[in-house]
């Protein structure tokens, strides 16, 4: 790749490693990353159980890494003013706010029991702690922090005692005040190392993460107007459970990269169409690729008028310090889906969808002009009446089209339900067959157990016979020895008599 135009040679939807000039930063995971003015900022992280305190910058034009030398804000009253280096931190979030990088939460030595918001001024290269007020959350790590307007939505994580969290807090960046949100309906299970994203300014999406024993692949949605949690129906590709993954949104596309389950990494890069709630796999890397890691970061950046994804770091048995880039293929913007609360009925949803569509496409009557060109009828201009009639006809046509679309969708869903019913029937038959085989195998096992029991009794009987044979052999051996002694004695007695009769005696 040429340094100046390296991004122009990239294929769509494929990750590529960016060539780096000079030294690379130490490899790491659970760091924080963001892009400012075509520069990728990496702050903190962990390596071999040790938290890092460095701030690394990768220039996307020169492709050279450099390290920022920070200094504490001397005019600050907080405790960081006495520190010479930025605190070593891991598992934190980072958000750009003006010319400052805000670091939210994370694990660092000497941290308080309340969540701390630190800052790095990229113009003055000063760092410090921002004083916040209100309902300040407990200190935590592995949480998600999502920027929407001038507010940050904080969800989940685990506190310093490893208690899992699933509450929602809001930080107003204008006043630096925390509020805790009271939600309704069933919230996501407490978790950490998940991913979060915003759809517009209304819906907060939570995907994946883990507890201390379970890894999740569920998707939850929080309506920020009603503060109502729901778990919407998802379509498309099946996604595996994961934690430690990273996500970034481009328009209505949510890209999710990496993650794992402590035994293997997730090699696929996922895409959630947030307006349609459809998962798809964009690309797949090798199982041991750095992109198939936990604790990596992903950002988006604008280069040459086009958006790109940048990934850095992670751990999958080895720590990574490579920078990867992907050029997302332009995707058609689809008509937004209307999210419903769990209490909404399907029929009402269909009618609402058709009504919303017609309302968005109907004509604006205020733009009609020249209404006095014809004589009035009953006090109303002829053109005005004609135009309104045409507008009503057009609105009716749009409504009929919308209803037709809804009916087609219902027909499609009915077909899918029938197909699922057929699959269920086939599975039921297969289950009955397997159950029959299982009964036959159990009967066979019972017969085998009976035969084994008979053989065991026979073996016991044979052992008894063998013992009797051994006893008889011993008895026979004793009799044989007695007979041999008797024969020997008899022979000796007979020899003396014959010698005396033959005159051989004295």
Short mmCIF file of C-alpha atoms in Angstrom, two decimals:
data_model
loop_
_atom_site.label_atom_id
_atom_site.label_comp_id
_atom_site.label_asym_id
_atom_site.label_seq_id
_atom_site.Cartn_x
_atom_site.Cartn_y
_atom_site.Cartn_z
CA UNK A 1 0.00 0.00 0.00
CA UNK A 2 1.11 3.54 -0.68
CA UNK A 3 1.20 5.68 2.46
CA UNK A 4 -0.79 8.54 0.99
CA UNK A 5 -3.48 6.52 -0.76
CA UNK A 6 -3.43 3.23 1.17
CA UNK A 7 -7.20 3.31 1.80
CA UNK A 8 -8.07 3.47 -1.91
CA UNK A 9 -6.72 -0.03 -2.53
CA UNK A 10 -8.97 -1.73 0.02
CA UNK A 11 -11.65 -4.24 -1.01
CA UNK A 12 -15.12 -3.87 0.43
CA UNK A 13 -16.07 -5.77 3.62
CA UNK A 14 -12.61 -7.28 4.11
CA UNK A 15 -10.21 -6.62 6.99
CA UNK A 16 -6.63 -5.67 6.12
CA UNK A 17 -3.62 -4.98 8.33
CA UNK A 18 -2.29 -1.41 8.03
CA UNK A 19 1.49 -1.22 7.43
CA UNK A 20 3.16 0.68 10.26
CA UNK A 21 6.33 2.75 10.09
CA UNK A 22 8.58 2.70 13.13
CA UNK A 23 7.84 1.34 16.59
CA UNK A 24 4.50 -0.12 17.63
CA UNK A 25 2.93 0.43 21.07
CA UNK A 26 2.87 -2.43 23.61
CA UNK A 27 0.23 -5.06 22.81
CA UNK A 28 -2.84 -4.99 25.07
CA UNK A 29 -6.56 -5.56 25.56
CA UNK A 30 -9.43 -3.94 27.50
CA UNK A 31 -8.16 -0.50 26.48
CA UNK A 32 -10.23 2.43 25.16
CA UNK A 33 -10.02 3.94 21.68
CA UNK A 34 -11.45 6.79 19.60
CA UNK A 35 -10.57 8.75 16.46
CA UNK A 36 -10.03 12.52 16.38
CA UNK A 37 -8.93 14.34 13.20
CA UNK A 38 -7.62 11.21 11.45
CA UNK A 39 -5.70 10.13 14.54
CA UNK A 40 -6.46 6.96 16.49
CA UNK A 41 -6.07 7.45 20.25
CA UNK A 42 -5.45 4.39 22.47
CA UNK A 43 -5.59 4.83 26.26
CA UNK A 44 -4.64 2.29 28.93
CA UNK A 45 -5.61 -1.37 28.92
CA UNK A 46 -4.10 -4.54 30.39
CA UNK A 47 -1.26 -6.92 29.59
CA UNK A 48 -0.25 -9.98 31.63
CA UNK A 49 -2.41 -8.82 34.55
CA UNK A 50 -0.81 -5.36 34.65
CA UNK A 51 -2.76 -2.18 33.90
CA UNK A 52 -1.24 0.32 31.47
CA UNK A 53 -1.14 4.12 31.77
CA UNK A 54 0.19 5.19 28.37
CA UNK A 55 -1.64 7.17 25.68
CA UNK A 56 -0.71 6.10 22.14
CA UNK A 57 -1.62 7.93 18.91
CA UNK A 58 -1.65 6.43 15.41
CA UNK A 59 -1.59 8.98 12.57
CA UNK A 60 -3.74 7.63 9.73
CA UNK A 61 -1.95 9.84 7.19
CA UNK A 62 1.67 9.06 8.00
CA UNK A 63 0.96 5.58 9.47
CA UNK A 64 3.29 6.32 12.39
CA UNK A 65 2.72 5.65 16.10
CA UNK A 66 3.64 8.20 18.75
CA UNK A 67 3.21 8.45 22.51
CA UNK A 68 1.58 11.44 24.24
CA UNK A 69 3.43 12.95 27.19
CA UNK A 70 0.72 14.15 29.54
CA UNK A 71 0.94 16.42 32.57
CA UNK A 72 -1.47 16.87 35.44
CA UNK A 73 -3.60 19.99 35.49
CA UNK A 74 -1.76 22.16 38.03
CA UNK A 75 -4.83 24.32 38.64
CA UNK A 76 -7.03 21.39 39.52
CA UNK A 77 -8.16 20.70 43.07
CA UNK A 78 -8.61 16.97 42.52
CA UNK A 79 -6.24 14.23 43.61
CA UNK A 80 -4.84 13.74 40.10
CA UNK A 81 -2.99 17.05 40.33
CA UNK A 82 -0.34 15.34 42.49
CA UNK A 83 0.17 12.53 39.97
CA UNK A 84 2.98 12.74 37.46
CA UNK A 85 1.57 10.17 35.04
CA UNK A 86 -1.88 9.26 33.89
CA UNK A 87 -3.42 6.55 36.14
CA UNK A 88 -3.08 2.98 34.87
CA UNK A 89 -6.63 1.95 33.92
CA UNK A 90 -8.34 -1.03 32.29
CA UNK A 91 -11.93 -1.88 31.35
CA UNK A 92 -12.96 1.77 30.92
CA UNK A 93 -14.91 3.68 28.25
CA UNK A 94 -13.73 6.73 26.31
CA UNK A 95 -15.87 9.42 24.67
CA UNK A 96 -14.82 12.52 22.81
CA UNK A 97 -16.39 15.70 24.15
CA UNK A 98 -15.10 18.83 22.44
CA UNK A 99 -11.31 18.81 22.68
CA UNK A 100 -11.35 16.43 25.62
CA UNK A 101 -11.33 12.66 25.82
CA UNK A 102 -13.54 11.58 28.72
CA UNK A 103 -12.61 8.29 30.39
CA UNK A 104 -15.49 6.73 32.31
CA UNK A 105 -15.10 4.04 34.95
CA UNK A 106 -12.66 1.16 34.72
CA UNK A 107 -10.32 -0.51 37.16
CA UNK A 108 -7.31 1.39 38.51
CA UNK A 109 -5.31 1.29 41.70
CA UNK A 110 -6.58 3.48 44.48
CA UNK A 111 -9.93 4.10 42.79
CA UNK A 112 -12.81 5.22 45.03
CA UNK A 113 -16.06 3.38 45.60
CA UNK A 114 -17.81 5.84 43.24
CA UNK A 115 -17.40 5.92 39.47
CA UNK A 116 -14.70 8.36 38.36
CA UNK A 117 -14.73 10.47 35.17
CA UNK A 118 -11.23 11.41 34.02
CA UNK A 119 -10.27 13.63 31.10
CA UNK A 120 -7.40 14.16 28.68
CA UNK A 121 -7.17 17.51 26.91
CA UNK A 122 -5.64 16.72 23.50
CA UNK A 123 -4.77 20.38 22.91
CA UNK A 124 -3.00 21.19 26.19
CA UNK A 125 -1.99 17.54 26.89
CA UNK A 126 -3.25 17.92 30.46
CA UNK A 127 -5.21 15.30 32.39
CA UNK A 128 -7.35 15.33 35.50
CA UNK A 129 -10.57 14.19 37.17
CA UNK A 130 -13.92 15.83 36.45
CA UNK A 131 -16.07 16.39 39.52
CA UNK A 132 -19.57 15.01 39.01
CA UNK A 133 -22.69 15.25 41.17
CA UNK A 134 -26.10 13.68 41.51
CA UNK A 135 -26.74 9.94 41.75
CA UNK A 136 -23.16 8.86 41.00
CA UNK A 137 -22.89 5.15 40.05
CA UNK A 138 -20.63 2.77 41.95
CA UNK A 139 -17.12 2.23 40.60
CA UNK A 140 -17.30 -0.47 37.93
CA UNK A 141 -15.53 -2.08 35.01
CA UNK A 142 -16.76 -3.75 31.81
CA UNK A 143 -19.75 -1.40 31.52
CA UNK A 144 -20.97 0.27 28.32
CA UNK A 145 -21.09 4.05 27.83
CA UNK A 146 -23.08 5.36 24.87
CA UNK A 147 -23.14 8.99 23.74
CA UNK A 148 -26.49 10.45 22.65
CA UNK A 149 -26.54 14.20 22.17
CA UNK A 150 -24.99 15.73 25.27
CA UNK A 151 -25.71 12.73 27.49
CA UNK A 152 -23.93 9.44 28.20
CA UNK A 153 -25.95 6.29 28.92
CA UNK A 154 -24.16 3.90 31.26
CA UNK A 155 -25.33 0.28 31.49
CA UNK A 156 -24.19 -2.84 33.34
CA UNK A 157 -20.64 -3.85 34.28
CA UNK A 158 -19.37 -5.28 37.56
CA UNK A 159 -18.36 -3.35 40.66
CA UNK A 160 -15.06 -3.67 42.52
CA UNK A 161 -16.52 -6.54 44.58
CA UNK A 162 -17.39 -8.34 41.32
CA UNK A 163 -21.12 -7.81 41.77
CA UNK A 164 -22.83 -7.82 38.37
CA UNK A 165 -24.94 -4.80 37.40
CA UNK A 166 -27.84 -4.14 35.03
CA UNK A 167 -28.96 -0.63 36.00
CA UNK A 168 -29.00 2.43 33.73
CA UNK A 169 -27.42 5.79 34.62
CA UNK A 170 -27.32 9.02 32.61
CA UNK A 171 -24.53 11.60 32.76
CA UNK A 172 -25.43 15.09 31.54
CA UNK A 173 -22.19 16.40 30.03
CA UNK A 174 -23.39 20.00 30.22
CA UNK A 175 -23.86 19.95 34.00
CA UNK A 176 -21.79 16.82 34.81
CA UNK A 177 -24.74 15.48 36.81
CA UNK A 178 -25.66 11.82 37.16
CA UNK A 179 -29.21 10.45 37.22
CA UNK A 180 -30.37 6.87 37.68
CA UNK A 181 -33.15 5.80 35.32
CA UNK A 182 -36.11 3.81 36.59
CA UNK A 183 -37.12 1.38 33.87
CA UNK A 184 -40.13 -0.90 33.42
CA UNK A 185 -40.56 -4.42 32.03
CA UNK A 186 -37.86 -7.09 32.30
CA UNK A 187 -34.31 -5.69 32.02
CA UNK A 188 -31.37 -7.67 30.60
CA UNK A 189 -29.71 -10.09 33.00
CA UNK A 190 -26.82 -8.45 34.90
CA UNK A 191 -23.69 -8.59 32.75
CA UNK A 192 -20.38 -7.03 31.75
CA UNK A 193 -18.16 -6.85 28.64
CA UNK A 194 -21.23 -6.41 26.42
CA UNK A 195 -21.75 -3.95 23.53
CA UNK A 196 -24.23 -1.06 23.27
CA UNK A 197 -25.46 1.24 20.52
CA UNK A 198 -28.07 3.95 19.91
CA UNK A 199 -30.67 3.92 17.15
CA UNK A 200 -31.47 7.55 16.55
CA UNK A 201 -31.94 9.40 19.81
CA UNK A 202 -34.55 7.02 21.18
CA UNK A 203 -33.51 3.36 21.40
CA UNK A 204 -30.60 1.90 23.37
CA UNK A 205 -29.54 -1.56 22.18
CA UNK A 206 -27.59 -4.02 24.36
CA UNK A 207 -25.98 -7.13 22.83
CA UNK A 208 -24.14 -10.07 24.38
CA UNK A 209 -21.75 -9.93 27.32
CA UNK A 210 -21.40 -12.41 30.15
CA UNK A 211 -22.02 -13.15 33.80
CA UNK A 212 -19.50 -15.08 35.88
CA UNK A 213 -20.67 -18.35 34.31
CA UNK A 214 -22.85 -17.63 31.26
CA UNK A 215 -22.12 -15.97 27.92
CA UNK A 216 -25.02 -14.21 26.16
CA UNK A 217 -26.08 -13.69 22.54
CA UNK A 218 -29.35 -11.88 23.30
CA UNK A 219 -30.39 -8.42 22.12
CA UNK A 220 -32.32 -6.03 24.38
CA UNK A 221 -33.86 -2.66 23.58
CA UNK A 222 -34.64 0.27 25.89
CA UNK A 223 -37.13 2.88 24.68
CA UNK A 224 -35.76 6.14 26.10
CA UNK A 225 -39.17 7.81 25.84
CA UNK A 226 -41.14 5.21 27.80
CA UNK A 227 -38.12 3.78 29.70
CA UNK A 228 -39.45 0.35 28.75
CA UNK A 229 -37.22 -2.69 28.17
CA UNK A 230 -38.11 -5.24 25.51
CA UNK A 231 -36.44 -8.16 23.76
CA UNK A 232 -37.47 -7.80 20.11
CA UNK A 233 -37.68 -10.64 17.63
CA UNK A 234 -34.47 -10.94 15.59
CA UNK A 235 -34.09 -12.30 12.07
CA UNK A 236 -31.15 -13.31 9.91
CA UNK A 237 -28.04 -15.29 10.80
CA UNK A 238 -27.68 -17.01 14.18
CA UNK A 239 -24.98 -15.38 16.30
CA UNK A 240 -22.95 -17.23 18.92
CA UNK A 241 -22.71 -16.07 22.56
CA UNK A 242 -19.78 -13.73 23.22
CA UNK A 243 -18.24 -11.18 25.55
CA UNK A 244 -15.40 -8.71 25.14
CA UNK A 245 -16.55 -7.82 21.62
CA UNK A 246 -16.55 -4.29 20.20
CA UNK A 247 -19.21 -2.45 18.22
CA UNK A 248 -19.55 0.72 16.16
CA UNK A 249 -22.49 2.21 14.25
CA UNK A 250 -22.49 3.73 10.78
CA UNK A 251 -25.91 5.16 10.00
CA UNK A 252 -28.36 2.33 10.83
CA UNK A 253 -25.71 -0.41 10.57
CA UNK A 254 -24.16 -1.77 13.78
CA UNK A 255 -20.88 -3.58 13.17
CA UNK A 256 -19.79 -6.02 15.91
CA UNK A 257 -16.24 -7.40 15.88
CA UNK A 258 -14.52 -10.17 17.83
CA UNK A 259 -15.33 -11.34 21.33
CA UNK A 260 -15.20 -14.86 22.70
CA UNK A 261 -16.25 -17.25 25.47
CA UNK A 262 -12.92 -17.80 27.28
CA UNK A 263 -12.26 -20.95 25.23
CA UNK A 264 -12.34 -19.66 21.67
CA UNK A 265 -12.66 -16.34 19.87
CA UNK A 266 -15.44 -15.26 17.51
CA UNK A 267 -13.97 -14.96 14.00
CA UNK A 268 -16.99 -13.39 12.29
CA UNK A 269 -17.67 -9.68 11.88
CA UNK A 270 -21.41 -9.19 12.39
CA UNK A 271 -23.75 -6.54 11.04
CA UNK A 272 -27.10 -5.70 12.64
CA UNK A 273 -29.47 -3.71 10.46
CA UNK A 274 -30.98 -1.77 13.35
CA UNK A 275 -34.01 -0.58 11.40
CA UNK A 276 -35.01 -4.14 10.45
CA UNK A 277 -33.39 -6.04 13.35
CA UNK A 278 -31.65 -8.48 11.00
CA UNK A 279 -28.23 -10.05 11.74
CA UNK A 280 -25.82 -10.88 8.93
CA UNK A 281 -22.18 -11.96 8.74
CA UNK A 282 -20.00 -9.46 6.88
CA UNK A 283 -16.76 -11.44 6.81
CA UNK A 284 -14.94 -14.21 8.69
CA UNK A 285 -11.27 -14.34 9.71
CA UNK A 286 -9.16 -17.29 10.89
CA UNK A 287 -9.81 -18.66 14.38
CA UNK A 288 -6.49 -17.41 15.80
CA UNK A 289 -6.55 -14.08 13.97
CA UNK A 290 -6.11 -10.96 16.19
CA UNK A 291 -9.60 -9.89 15.10
CA UNK A 292 -10.98 -13.05 16.74
CA UNK A 293 -10.10 -11.68 20.18
CA UNK A 294 -11.63 -10.49 23.41
CA UNK A 295 -11.03 -6.97 24.65
CA UNK A 296 -10.26 -5.40 21.26
CA UNK A 297 -11.50 -1.96 20.18
CA UNK A 298 -13.23 -0.78 17.00
CA UNK A 299 -13.78 2.82 15.78
CA UNK A 300 -15.01 4.52 12.65
CA UNK A 301 -13.25 7.30 10.79
CA UNK A 302 -13.84 9.44 7.71
CA UNK A 303 -11.04 9.28 5.12
CA UNK A 304 -11.39 10.81 1.68
CA UNK A 305 -15.10 11.33 2.19
CA UNK A 306 -15.71 7.64 2.96
CA UNK A 307 -16.17 5.88 6.32
CA UNK A 308 -13.84 3.09 7.44
CA UNK A 309 -13.63 0.78 10.46
CA UNK A 310 -10.45 0.58 12.55
CA UNK A 311 -9.69 -2.26 14.99
CA UNK A 312 -6.82 -2.51 17.47
CA UNK A 313 -5.54 -4.87 20.18
CA UNK A 314 -7.26 -7.79 21.85
CA UNK A 315 -6.28 -11.14 23.37
CA UNK A 316 -6.89 -14.69 22.08
CA UNK A 317 -3.93 -16.50 23.62
CA UNK A 318 -1.64 -13.73 22.40
CA UNK A 319 -1.87 -9.97 22.89
CA UNK A 320 -2.13 -7.87 19.72
CA UNK A 321 -0.84 -4.42 18.77
CA UNK A 322 -1.82 -4.46 15.11
CA UNK A 323 -4.14 -1.95 13.43
CA UNK A 324 -6.73 -3.37 11.04
CA UNK A 325 -8.98 -1.47 8.65
CA UNK A 326 -12.17 -2.42 6.81
CA UNK A 327 -14.00 -0.53 4.08
CA UNK A 328 -17.73 -1.19 4.59
CA UNK A 329 -19.74 -1.73 1.47
CA UNK A 330 -22.41 0.99 1.05
CA UNK A 331 -25.75 -0.35 2.14
CA UNK A 332 -29.21 0.76 1.04
CA UNK A 333 -31.13 2.66 3.68
CA UNK A 334 -34.23 0.66 4.52
CA UNK A 335 -37.54 1.96 5.77
CA UNK A 336 -37.42 2.07 9.61
CA UNK A 337 -39.25 -0.56 11.55
CA UNK A 338 -41.64 0.64 14.26
CA UNK A 339 -40.67 -0.85 17.61
CA UNK A 340 -43.49 -1.95 19.84
CA UNK A 341 -43.69 -2.44 23.59
CA UNK A 342 -44.23 -6.03 24.72
CA UNK A 343 -47.88 -5.24 25.42
CA UNK A 344 -48.66 -4.20 21.85
CA UNK A 345 -50.84 -6.60 19.87
CA UNK A 346 -49.78 -7.84 16.44
CA UNK A 347 -52.91 -6.56 14.74
CA UNK A 348 -52.49 -3.12 16.22
CA UNK A 349 -48.87 -3.14 15.11
CA UNK A 350 -49.86 -3.86 11.51
CA UNK A 351 -52.42 -1.07 11.46
CA UNK A 352 -50.00 1.34 13.10
CA UNK A 353 -47.31 0.48 10.58
CA UNK A 354 -49.64 1.13 7.64
CA UNK A 355 -50.86 4.38 9.17
CA UNK A 356 -47.32 5.59 9.90
CA UNK A 357 -46.28 4.81 6.33
CA UNK A 358 -49.18 6.70 4.82
CA UNK A 359 -48.62 9.66 7.12
CA UNK A 360 -44.98 9.88 6.11
CA UNK A 361 -45.85 9.79 2.39
CA UNK A 362 -49.07 11.84 2.17
CA UNK A 363 -49.20 15.20 0.45
CA UNK A 364 -48.79 18.55 2.17
CA UNK A 365 -52.02 20.50 1.51
CA UNK A 366 -50.43 23.76 2.51
CA UNK A 367 -48.27 23.73 -0.61
CA UNK A 368 -51.30 23.86 -2.94
CA UNK A 369 -51.65 27.20 -4.71
CA UNK A 370 -53.82 29.00 -7.18
CA UNK A 371 -57.09 27.86 -5.62
CA UNK A 372 -59.18 30.78 -6.97
CA UNK A 373 -58.87 29.97 -10.65
CA UNK A 374 -62.41 28.56 -10.83
CA UNK A 375 -65.78 29.74 -9.47
CA UNK A 376 -66.55 28.65 -5.92
CA UNK A 377 -69.15 25.99 -5.12
CA UNK A 378 -71.01 26.47 -1.84
CA UNK A 379 -68.37 28.96 -0.80
CA UNK A 380 -65.39 26.70 -1.61
CA UNK A 381 -63.15 27.25 -4.68
CA UNK A 382 -63.49 24.54 -7.33
CA UNK A 383 -59.75 23.94 -7.57
CA UNK A 384 -59.51 23.61 -3.79
CA UNK A 385 -62.15 20.88 -3.75
CA UNK A 386 -60.61 19.08 -6.74
CA UNK A 387 -57.13 19.15 -5.24
CA UNK A 388 -58.39 17.87 -1.90
CA UNK A 389 -60.28 15.08 -3.62
CA UNK A 390 -57.15 14.09 -5.53
CA UNK A 391 -55.10 14.27 -2.35
CA UNK A 392 -57.58 12.04 -0.53
CA UNK A 393 -57.53 9.60 -3.45
CA UNK A 394 -53.74 9.54 -3.34
CA UNK A 395 -53.77 9.00 0.40
CA UNK A 396 -56.27 6.18 -0.05
CA UNK A 397 -54.04 4.59 -2.69
CA UNK A 398 -51.03 4.78 -0.38
CA UNK A 399 -53.02 3.25 2.44
CA UNK A 400 -54.17 0.42 0.19
CA UNK A 401 -50.56 -0.18 -0.89
CA UNK A 402 -49.50 -0.23 2.73
CA UNK A 403 -52.26 -2.65 3.67
CA UNK A 404 -51.27 -4.84 0.71
CA UNK A 405 -47.68 -4.85 1.95
CA UNK A 406 -48.81 -5.74 5.46
CA UNK A 407 -51.02 -8.53 4.13
CA UNK A 408 -48.12 -9.84 2.04
CA UNK A 409 -45.91 -9.78 5.11
CA UNK A 410 -48.60 -11.60 7.10
CA UNK A 411 -48.88 -14.19 4.31
CA UNK A 412 -45.11 -14.63 4.37
CA UNK A 413 -45.15 -15.05 8.14
CA UNK A 414 -48.02 -17.52 7.80
CA UNK A 415 -45.93 -19.53 5.36
CA UNK A 416 -43.00 -19.49 7.74
CA UNK A 417 -45.28 -20.63 10.58
CA UNK A 418 -46.58 -23.49 8.39
CA UNK A 419 -43.01 -24.44 7.54
CA UNK A 420 -42.08 -24.40 11.23
CA UNK A 421 -45.13 -26.55 11.99
CA UNK A 422 -44.03 -29.05 9.33
CA UNK A 423 -40.51 -29.09 10.77
CA UNK A 424 -42.03 -29.60 14.23
CA UNK A 425 -44.11 -32.51 12.95
CA UNK A 426 -41.05 -34.12 11.32
CA UNK A 427 -39.05 -33.63 14.49
CA UNK A 428 -41.89 -35.17 16.51
CA UNK A 429 -41.87 -38.23 14.23
CA UNK A 430 -38.12 -38.46 14.52
CA UNK A 431 -38.40 -38.15 18.29
CA UNK A 432 -40.98 -40.98 18.39
CA UNK A 433 -38.66 -43.13 16.25
CA UNK A 434 -35.73 -42.39 18.53
CA UNK A 435 -37.89 -43.15 21.57
CA UNK A 436 -38.86 -46.50 20.00
CA UNK A 437 -35.20 -47.27 19.35
CA UNK A 438 -34.43 -46.28 22.92
CA UNK A 439 -37.10 -48.69 24.24
CA UNK A 440 -35.64 -51.49 22.08
CA UNK A 441 -32.12 -50.69 23.29
CA UNK A 442 -33.32 -50.70 26.89
CA UNK A 443 -34.92 -54.13 26.38
CA UNK A 444 -31.69 -55.36 24.81
CA UNK A 445 -29.74 -53.97 27.76
CA UNK A 446 -32.06 -55.78 30.20
CA UNK A 447 -31.49 -59.08 28.32
CA UNK A 448 -27.75 -58.54 28.34
CA UNK A 449 -27.83 -57.77 32.05
CA UNK A 450 -29.77 -61.02 32.68
CA UNK A 451 -27.24 -63.03 30.64
CA UNK A 452 -24.37 -61.34 32.46
CA UNK A 453 -25.97 -62.28 35.77
CA UNK A 454 -26.32 -65.92 34.62
CA UNK A 455 -22.69 -65.96 33.49
CA UNK A 456 -21.61 -64.54 36.83
CA UNK A 457 -23.51 -67.32 38.66
CA UNK A 458 -21.98 -69.91 36.30
CA UNK A 459 -18.52 -68.50 36.96
CA UNK A 460 -19.17 -68.68 40.70
CA UNK A 461 -20.32 -72.30 40.27
CA UNK A 462 -17.22 -73.08 38.19
CA UNK A 463 -15.05 -71.56 40.89
CA UNK A 464 -16.69 -73.84 43.46
CA UNK A 465 -16.10 -76.87 41.19
CA UNK A 466 -12.50 -75.80 40.71
CA UNK A 467 -12.02 -75.62 44.48
CA UNK A 468 -13.47 -79.15 44.84
CA UNK A 469 -11.16 -80.42 42.08
CA UNK A 470 -8.17 -78.89 43.86
CA UNK A 471 -9.25 -80.53 47.13
CA UNK A 472 -9.63 -83.91 45.40
CA UNK A 473 -6.23 -83.51 43.78
CA UNK A 474 -4.66 -82.85 47.17
CA UNK A 475 -6.50 -85.85 48.65
CA UNK A 476 -5.36 -88.05 45.74
CA UNK A 477 -1.82 -86.83 46.14
CA UNK A 478 -1.89 -87.73 49.87
CA UNK A 479 -3.28 -91.22 49.10
CA UNK A 480 -0.63 -91.73 46.44
CA UNK A 481 2.09 -90.84 48.91
CA UNK A 482 0.67 -93.27 51.55
CA UNK A 483 0.47 -96.05 49.00
CA UNK A 484 4.05 -95.37 47.92
CA UNK A 485 5.29 -95.58 51.53
CA UNK A 486 3.34 -98.80 52.10
CA UNK A 487 4.76 -100.40 48.98
CA UNK A 488 8.29 -99.45 49.92
CA UNK A 489 7.90 -100.97 53.41
CA UNK A 490 6.46 -104.16 52.03
CA UNK A 491 9.32 -104.55 49.59
CA UNK A 492 11.87 -104.16 52.34
CA UNK A 493 10.10 -106.82 54.56
CA UNK A 494 9.84 -109.39 51.78
CA UNK A 495 13.56 -109.14 50.94
CA UNK A 496 14.64 -110.17 54.54
CA UNK A 497 12.48 -113.31 54.59
CA UNK A 498 13.82 -114.56 51.25
CA UNK A 499 17.41 -113.97 52.31
CA UNK A 500 16.85 -116.05 55.53
CA UNK A 501 15.20 -118.89 53.56
CA UNK A 502 18.10 -118.95 51.14
CA UNK A 503 20.60 -119.49 53.91
CA UNK A 504 21.82 -116.05 53.86
CA UNK A 505 20.86 -115.38 57.48
CA UNK A 506 23.19 -115.73 60.45
#
